Tab-separated table of N, CA and C in Angstrom:
chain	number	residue	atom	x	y	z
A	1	UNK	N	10.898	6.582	5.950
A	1	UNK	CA	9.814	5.788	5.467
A	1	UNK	C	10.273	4.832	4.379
A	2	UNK	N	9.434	3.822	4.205
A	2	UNK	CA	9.447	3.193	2.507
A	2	UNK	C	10.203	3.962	1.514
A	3	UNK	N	9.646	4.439	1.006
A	3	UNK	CA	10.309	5.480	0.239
A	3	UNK	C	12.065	6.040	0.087
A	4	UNK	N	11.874	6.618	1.000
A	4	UNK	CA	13.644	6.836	1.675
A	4	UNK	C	14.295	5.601	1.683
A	5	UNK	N	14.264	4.856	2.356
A	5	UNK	CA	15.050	3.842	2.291
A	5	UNK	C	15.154	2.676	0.948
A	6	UNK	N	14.121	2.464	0.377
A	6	UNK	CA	14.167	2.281	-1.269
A	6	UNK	C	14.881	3.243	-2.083
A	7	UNK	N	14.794	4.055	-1.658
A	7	UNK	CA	15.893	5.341	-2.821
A	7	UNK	C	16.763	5.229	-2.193
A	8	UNK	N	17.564	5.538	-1.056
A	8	UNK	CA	18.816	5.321	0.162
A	8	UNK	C	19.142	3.696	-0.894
A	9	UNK	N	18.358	2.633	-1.004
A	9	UNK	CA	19.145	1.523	-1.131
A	9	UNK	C	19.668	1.554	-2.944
A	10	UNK	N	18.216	2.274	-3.376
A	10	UNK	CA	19.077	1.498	-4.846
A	10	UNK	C	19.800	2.264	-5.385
A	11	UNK	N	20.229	3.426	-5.086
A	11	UNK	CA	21.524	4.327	-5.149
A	11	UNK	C	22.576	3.997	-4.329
A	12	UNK	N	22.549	3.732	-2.834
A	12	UNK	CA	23.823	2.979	-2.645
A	12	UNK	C	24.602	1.636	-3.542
A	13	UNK	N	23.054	0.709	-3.363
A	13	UNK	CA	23.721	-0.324	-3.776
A	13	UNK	C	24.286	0.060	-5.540
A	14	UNK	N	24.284	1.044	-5.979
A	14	UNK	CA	24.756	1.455	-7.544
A	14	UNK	C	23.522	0.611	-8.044
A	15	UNK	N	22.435	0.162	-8.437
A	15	UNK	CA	21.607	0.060	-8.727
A	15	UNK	C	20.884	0.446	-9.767
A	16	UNK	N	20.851	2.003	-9.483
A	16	UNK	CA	20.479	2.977	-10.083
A	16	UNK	C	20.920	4.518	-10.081
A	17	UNK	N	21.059	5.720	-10.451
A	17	UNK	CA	21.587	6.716	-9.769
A	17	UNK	C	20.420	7.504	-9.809
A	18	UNK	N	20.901	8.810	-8.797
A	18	UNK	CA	19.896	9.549	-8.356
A	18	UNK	C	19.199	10.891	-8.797
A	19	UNK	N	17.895	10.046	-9.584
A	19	UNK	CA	17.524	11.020	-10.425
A	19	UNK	C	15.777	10.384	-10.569
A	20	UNK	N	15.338	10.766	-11.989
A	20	UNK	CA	13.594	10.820	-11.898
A	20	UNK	C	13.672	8.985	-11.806
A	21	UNK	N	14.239	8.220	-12.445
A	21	UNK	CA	14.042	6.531	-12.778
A	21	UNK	C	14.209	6.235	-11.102
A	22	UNK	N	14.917	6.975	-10.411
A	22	UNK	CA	15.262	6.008	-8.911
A	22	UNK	C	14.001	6.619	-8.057
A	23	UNK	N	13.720	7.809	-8.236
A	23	UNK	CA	12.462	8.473	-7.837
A	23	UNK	C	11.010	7.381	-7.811
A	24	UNK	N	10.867	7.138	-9.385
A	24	UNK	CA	9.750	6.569	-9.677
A	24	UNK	C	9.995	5.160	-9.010
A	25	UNK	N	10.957	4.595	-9.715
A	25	UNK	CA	11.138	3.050	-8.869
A	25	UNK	C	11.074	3.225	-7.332
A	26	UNK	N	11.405	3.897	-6.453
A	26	UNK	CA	11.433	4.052	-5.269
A	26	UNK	C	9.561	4.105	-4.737
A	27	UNK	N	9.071	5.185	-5.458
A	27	UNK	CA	7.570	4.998	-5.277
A	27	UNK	C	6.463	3.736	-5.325
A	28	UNK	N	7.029	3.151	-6.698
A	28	UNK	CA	6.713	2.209	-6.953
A	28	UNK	C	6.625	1.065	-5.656
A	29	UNK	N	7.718	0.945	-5.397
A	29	UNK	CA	8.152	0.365	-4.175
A	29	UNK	C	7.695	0.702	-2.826
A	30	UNK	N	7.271	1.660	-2.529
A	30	UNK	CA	6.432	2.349	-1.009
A	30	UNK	C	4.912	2.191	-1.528
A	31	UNK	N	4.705	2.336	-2.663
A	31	UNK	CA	3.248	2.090	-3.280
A	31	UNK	C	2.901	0.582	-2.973
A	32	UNK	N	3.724	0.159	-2.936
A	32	UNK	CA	3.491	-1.672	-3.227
A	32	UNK	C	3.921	-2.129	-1.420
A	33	UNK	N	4.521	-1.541	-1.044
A	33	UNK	CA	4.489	-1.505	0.097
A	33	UNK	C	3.345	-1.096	0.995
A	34	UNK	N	2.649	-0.110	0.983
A	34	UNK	CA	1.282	0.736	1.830
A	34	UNK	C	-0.121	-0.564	1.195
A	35	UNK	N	0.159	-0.596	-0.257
A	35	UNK	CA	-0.984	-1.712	-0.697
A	35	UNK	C	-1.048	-2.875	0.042
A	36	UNK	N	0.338	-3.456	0.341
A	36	UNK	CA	0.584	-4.768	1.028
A	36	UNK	C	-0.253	-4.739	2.103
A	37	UNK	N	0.207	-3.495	3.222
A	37	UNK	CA	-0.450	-3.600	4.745
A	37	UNK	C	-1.296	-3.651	4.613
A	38	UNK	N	-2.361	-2.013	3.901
A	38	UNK	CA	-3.388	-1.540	4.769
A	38	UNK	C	-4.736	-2.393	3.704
A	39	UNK	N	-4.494	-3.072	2.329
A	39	UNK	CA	-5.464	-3.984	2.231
A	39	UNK	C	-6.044	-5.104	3.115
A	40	UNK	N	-5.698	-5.750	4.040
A	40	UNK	CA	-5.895	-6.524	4.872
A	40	UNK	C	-6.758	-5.700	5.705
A	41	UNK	N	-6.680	-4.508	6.534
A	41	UNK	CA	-7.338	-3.826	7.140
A	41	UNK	C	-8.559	-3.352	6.254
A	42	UNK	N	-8.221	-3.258	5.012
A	42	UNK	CA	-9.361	-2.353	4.443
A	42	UNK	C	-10.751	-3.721	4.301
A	43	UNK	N	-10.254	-4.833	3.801
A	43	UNK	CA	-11.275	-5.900	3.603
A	43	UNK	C	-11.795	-5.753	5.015
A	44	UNK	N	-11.054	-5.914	6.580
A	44	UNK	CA	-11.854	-6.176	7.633
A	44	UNK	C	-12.626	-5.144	7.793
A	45	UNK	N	-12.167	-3.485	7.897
A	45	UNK	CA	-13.083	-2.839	7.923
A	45	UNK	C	-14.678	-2.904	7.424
A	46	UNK	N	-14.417	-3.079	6.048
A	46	UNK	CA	-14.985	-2.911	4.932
A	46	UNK	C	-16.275	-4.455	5.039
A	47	UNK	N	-15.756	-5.448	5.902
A	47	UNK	CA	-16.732	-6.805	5.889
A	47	UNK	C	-17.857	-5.781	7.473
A	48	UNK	N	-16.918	-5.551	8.314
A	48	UNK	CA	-17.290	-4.758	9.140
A	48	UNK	C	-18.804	-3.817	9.476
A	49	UNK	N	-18.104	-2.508	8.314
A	49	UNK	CA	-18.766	-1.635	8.078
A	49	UNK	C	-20.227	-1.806	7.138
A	50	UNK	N	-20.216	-3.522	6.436
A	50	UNK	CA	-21.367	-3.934	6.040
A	50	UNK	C	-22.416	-4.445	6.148
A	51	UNK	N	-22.181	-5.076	7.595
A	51	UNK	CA	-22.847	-5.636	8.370
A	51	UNK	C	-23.846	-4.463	9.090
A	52	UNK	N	-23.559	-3.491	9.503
A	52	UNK	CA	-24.198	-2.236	10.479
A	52	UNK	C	-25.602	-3.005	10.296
A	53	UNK	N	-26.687	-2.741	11.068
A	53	UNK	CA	-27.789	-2.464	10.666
A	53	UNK	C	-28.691	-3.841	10.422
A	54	UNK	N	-27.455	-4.203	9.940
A	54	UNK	CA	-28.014	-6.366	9.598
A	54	UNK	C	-27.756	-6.875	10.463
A	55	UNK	N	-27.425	-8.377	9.901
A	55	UNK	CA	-27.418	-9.469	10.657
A	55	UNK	C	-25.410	-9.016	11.185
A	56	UNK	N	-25.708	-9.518	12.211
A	56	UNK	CA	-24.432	-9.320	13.024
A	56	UNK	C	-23.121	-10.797	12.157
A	57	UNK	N	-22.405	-10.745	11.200
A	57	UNK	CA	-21.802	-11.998	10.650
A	57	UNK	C	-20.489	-12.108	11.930
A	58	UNK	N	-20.131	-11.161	12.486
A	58	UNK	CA	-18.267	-10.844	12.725
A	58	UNK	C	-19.146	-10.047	14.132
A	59	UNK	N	-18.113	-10.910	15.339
A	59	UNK	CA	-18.379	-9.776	16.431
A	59	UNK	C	-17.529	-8.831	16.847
A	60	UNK	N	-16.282	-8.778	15.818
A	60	UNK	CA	-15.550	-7.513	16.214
A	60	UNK	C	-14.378	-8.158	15.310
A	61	UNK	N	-13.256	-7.306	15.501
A	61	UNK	CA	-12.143	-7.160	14.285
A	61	UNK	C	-11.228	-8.667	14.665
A	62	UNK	N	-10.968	-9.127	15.755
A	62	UNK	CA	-10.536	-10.260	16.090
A	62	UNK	C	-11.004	-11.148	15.621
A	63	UNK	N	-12.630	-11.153	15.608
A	63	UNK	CA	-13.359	-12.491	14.759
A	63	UNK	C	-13.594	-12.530	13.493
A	64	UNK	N	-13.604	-10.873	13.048
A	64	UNK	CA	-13.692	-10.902	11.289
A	64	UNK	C	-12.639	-11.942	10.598
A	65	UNK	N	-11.292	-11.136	11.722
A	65	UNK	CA	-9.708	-11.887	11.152
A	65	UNK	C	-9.829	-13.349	10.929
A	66	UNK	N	-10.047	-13.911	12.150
A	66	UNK	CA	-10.188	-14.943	11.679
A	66	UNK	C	-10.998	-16.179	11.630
A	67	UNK	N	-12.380	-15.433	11.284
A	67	UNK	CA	-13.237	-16.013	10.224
A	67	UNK	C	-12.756	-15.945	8.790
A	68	UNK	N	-12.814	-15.054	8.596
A	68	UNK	CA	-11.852	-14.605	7.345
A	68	UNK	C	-11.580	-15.858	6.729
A	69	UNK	N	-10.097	-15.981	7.696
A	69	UNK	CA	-8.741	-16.716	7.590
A	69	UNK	C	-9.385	-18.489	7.685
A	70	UNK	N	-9.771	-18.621	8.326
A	70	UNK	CA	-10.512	-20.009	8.680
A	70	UNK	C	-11.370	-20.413	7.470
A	71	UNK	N	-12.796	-19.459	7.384
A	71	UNK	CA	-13.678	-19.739	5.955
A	71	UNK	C	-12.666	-19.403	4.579
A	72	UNK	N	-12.135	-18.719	4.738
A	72	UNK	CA	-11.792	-18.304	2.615
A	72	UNK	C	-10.568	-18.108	2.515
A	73	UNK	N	-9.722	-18.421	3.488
A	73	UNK	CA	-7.735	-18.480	3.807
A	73	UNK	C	-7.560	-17.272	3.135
A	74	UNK	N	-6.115	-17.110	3.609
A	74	UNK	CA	-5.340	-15.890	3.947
A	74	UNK	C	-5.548	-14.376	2.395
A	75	UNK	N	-6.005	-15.207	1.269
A	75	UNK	CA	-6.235	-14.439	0.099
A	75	UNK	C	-7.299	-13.592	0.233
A	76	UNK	N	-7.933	-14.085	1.273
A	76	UNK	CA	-8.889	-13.299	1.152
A	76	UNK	C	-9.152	-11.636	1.779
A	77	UNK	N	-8.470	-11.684	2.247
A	77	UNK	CA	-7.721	-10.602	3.221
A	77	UNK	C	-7.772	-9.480	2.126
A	78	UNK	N	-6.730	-9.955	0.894
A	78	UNK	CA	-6.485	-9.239	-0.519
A	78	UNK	C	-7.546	-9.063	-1.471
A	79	UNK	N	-8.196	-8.961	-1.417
A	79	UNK	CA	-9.345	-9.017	-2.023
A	79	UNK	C	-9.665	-7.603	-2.465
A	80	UNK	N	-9.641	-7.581	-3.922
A	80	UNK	CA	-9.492	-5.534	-4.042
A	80	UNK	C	-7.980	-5.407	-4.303
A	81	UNK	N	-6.946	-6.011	-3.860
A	81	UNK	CA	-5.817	-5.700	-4.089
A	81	UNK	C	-4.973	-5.091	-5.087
A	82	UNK	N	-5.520	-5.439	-6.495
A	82	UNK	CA	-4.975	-4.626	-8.006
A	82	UNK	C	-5.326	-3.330	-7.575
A	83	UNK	N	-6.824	-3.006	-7.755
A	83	UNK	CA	-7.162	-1.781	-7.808
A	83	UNK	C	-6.020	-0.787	-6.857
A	84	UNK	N	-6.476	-1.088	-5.436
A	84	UNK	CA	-5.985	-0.083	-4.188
A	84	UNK	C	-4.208	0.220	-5.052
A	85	UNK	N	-3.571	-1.316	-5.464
A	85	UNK	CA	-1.841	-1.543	-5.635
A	85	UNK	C	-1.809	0.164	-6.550
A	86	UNK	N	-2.449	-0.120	-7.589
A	86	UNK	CA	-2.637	1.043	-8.586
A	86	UNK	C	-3.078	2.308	-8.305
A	87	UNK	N	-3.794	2.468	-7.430
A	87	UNK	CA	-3.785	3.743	-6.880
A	87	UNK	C	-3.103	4.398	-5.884
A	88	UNK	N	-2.777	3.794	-4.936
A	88	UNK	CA	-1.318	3.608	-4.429
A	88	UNK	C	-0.145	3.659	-4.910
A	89	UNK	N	0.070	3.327	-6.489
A	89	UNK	CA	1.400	3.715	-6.773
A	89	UNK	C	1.067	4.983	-7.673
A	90	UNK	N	-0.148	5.021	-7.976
A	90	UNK	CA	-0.254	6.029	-9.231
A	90	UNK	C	0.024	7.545	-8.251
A	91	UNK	N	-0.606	7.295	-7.032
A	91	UNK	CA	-0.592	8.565	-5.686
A	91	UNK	C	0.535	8.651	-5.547
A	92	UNK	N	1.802	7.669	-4.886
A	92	UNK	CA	2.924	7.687	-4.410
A	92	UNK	C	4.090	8.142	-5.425
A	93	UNK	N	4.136	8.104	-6.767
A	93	UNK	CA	4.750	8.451	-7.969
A	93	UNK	C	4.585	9.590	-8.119
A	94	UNK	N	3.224	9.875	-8.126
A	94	UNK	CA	2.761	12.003	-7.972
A	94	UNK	C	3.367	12.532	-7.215
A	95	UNK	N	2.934	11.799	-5.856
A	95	UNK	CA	3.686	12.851	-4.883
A	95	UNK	C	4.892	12.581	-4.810
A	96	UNK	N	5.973	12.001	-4.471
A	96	UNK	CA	7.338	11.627	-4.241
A	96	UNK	C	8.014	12.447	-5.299
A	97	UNK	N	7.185	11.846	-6.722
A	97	UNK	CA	8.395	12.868	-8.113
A	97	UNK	C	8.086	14.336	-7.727
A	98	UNK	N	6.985	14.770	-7.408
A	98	UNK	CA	7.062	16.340	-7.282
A	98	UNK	C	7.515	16.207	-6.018
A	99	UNK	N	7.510	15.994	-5.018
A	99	UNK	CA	8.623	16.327	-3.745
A	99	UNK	C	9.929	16.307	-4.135
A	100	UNK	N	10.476	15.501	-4.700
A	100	UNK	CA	12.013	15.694	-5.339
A	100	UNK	C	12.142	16.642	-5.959
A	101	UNK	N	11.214	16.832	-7.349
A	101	UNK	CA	11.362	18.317	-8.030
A	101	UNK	C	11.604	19.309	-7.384
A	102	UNK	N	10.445	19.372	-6.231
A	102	UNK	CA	10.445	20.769	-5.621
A	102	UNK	C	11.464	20.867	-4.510
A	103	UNK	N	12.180	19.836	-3.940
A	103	UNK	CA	13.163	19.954	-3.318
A	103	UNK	C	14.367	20.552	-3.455
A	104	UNK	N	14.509	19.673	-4.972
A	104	UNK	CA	15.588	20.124	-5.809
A	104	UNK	C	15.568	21.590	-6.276
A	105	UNK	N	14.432	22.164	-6.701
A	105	UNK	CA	14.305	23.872	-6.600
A	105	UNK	C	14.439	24.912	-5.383
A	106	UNK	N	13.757	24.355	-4.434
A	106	UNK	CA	13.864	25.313	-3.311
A	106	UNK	C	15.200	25.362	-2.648
């Protein structure tokens, strides 16, 4: 995953060595990575899932996209983006440093 291969790189490349700083930076990095993708999905869902019940704006995930993209260009996609980035790395830092810990013990 992300992860692995961000730690795989910045310890090869001498970068960093392998310990809690390459851990966290590595998270950091899969955190900022998972934020990148699945915000784009989360706005379409999320324009989607608001409509139910109302007026029909989007007739399905193809036209949300790009209405989207057409009315309010490609930023808009990101929309929410700090928040999710930050919880995403604050999650991916938890778990990853205690997976190493506990790796390193068992």
């Amino acid at each position: 995953g992300t992860y692995d291969q961000a730690k795989t790189t910045l310890i090869s490349q001498g970068w960093m060595s392998d310990g809690p700083a390459a851990h966290i930076t590595a998270s950091g990095i899969a955190g900022l990575a998972s934020a990148s993708t699945s915000t784009p999905a989360d706005v379409v869902k999320t324009r989607l899932m608001n409509q139910a019940g109302g007026s029909h704006e989007y007739k399905g995930i193809g036209d949300a996209v790009s209405s989207i993209l057409r009315e309010e260009g490609p930023l808009a996609l990101y929309k929410g983006f700090v928040p999710v980035f930050w919880r995403k790395l604050i999650w991916c830092t938890c778990f990853f440093f205690t997976y190493e810990q506990l790796r390193v013990a068992i």
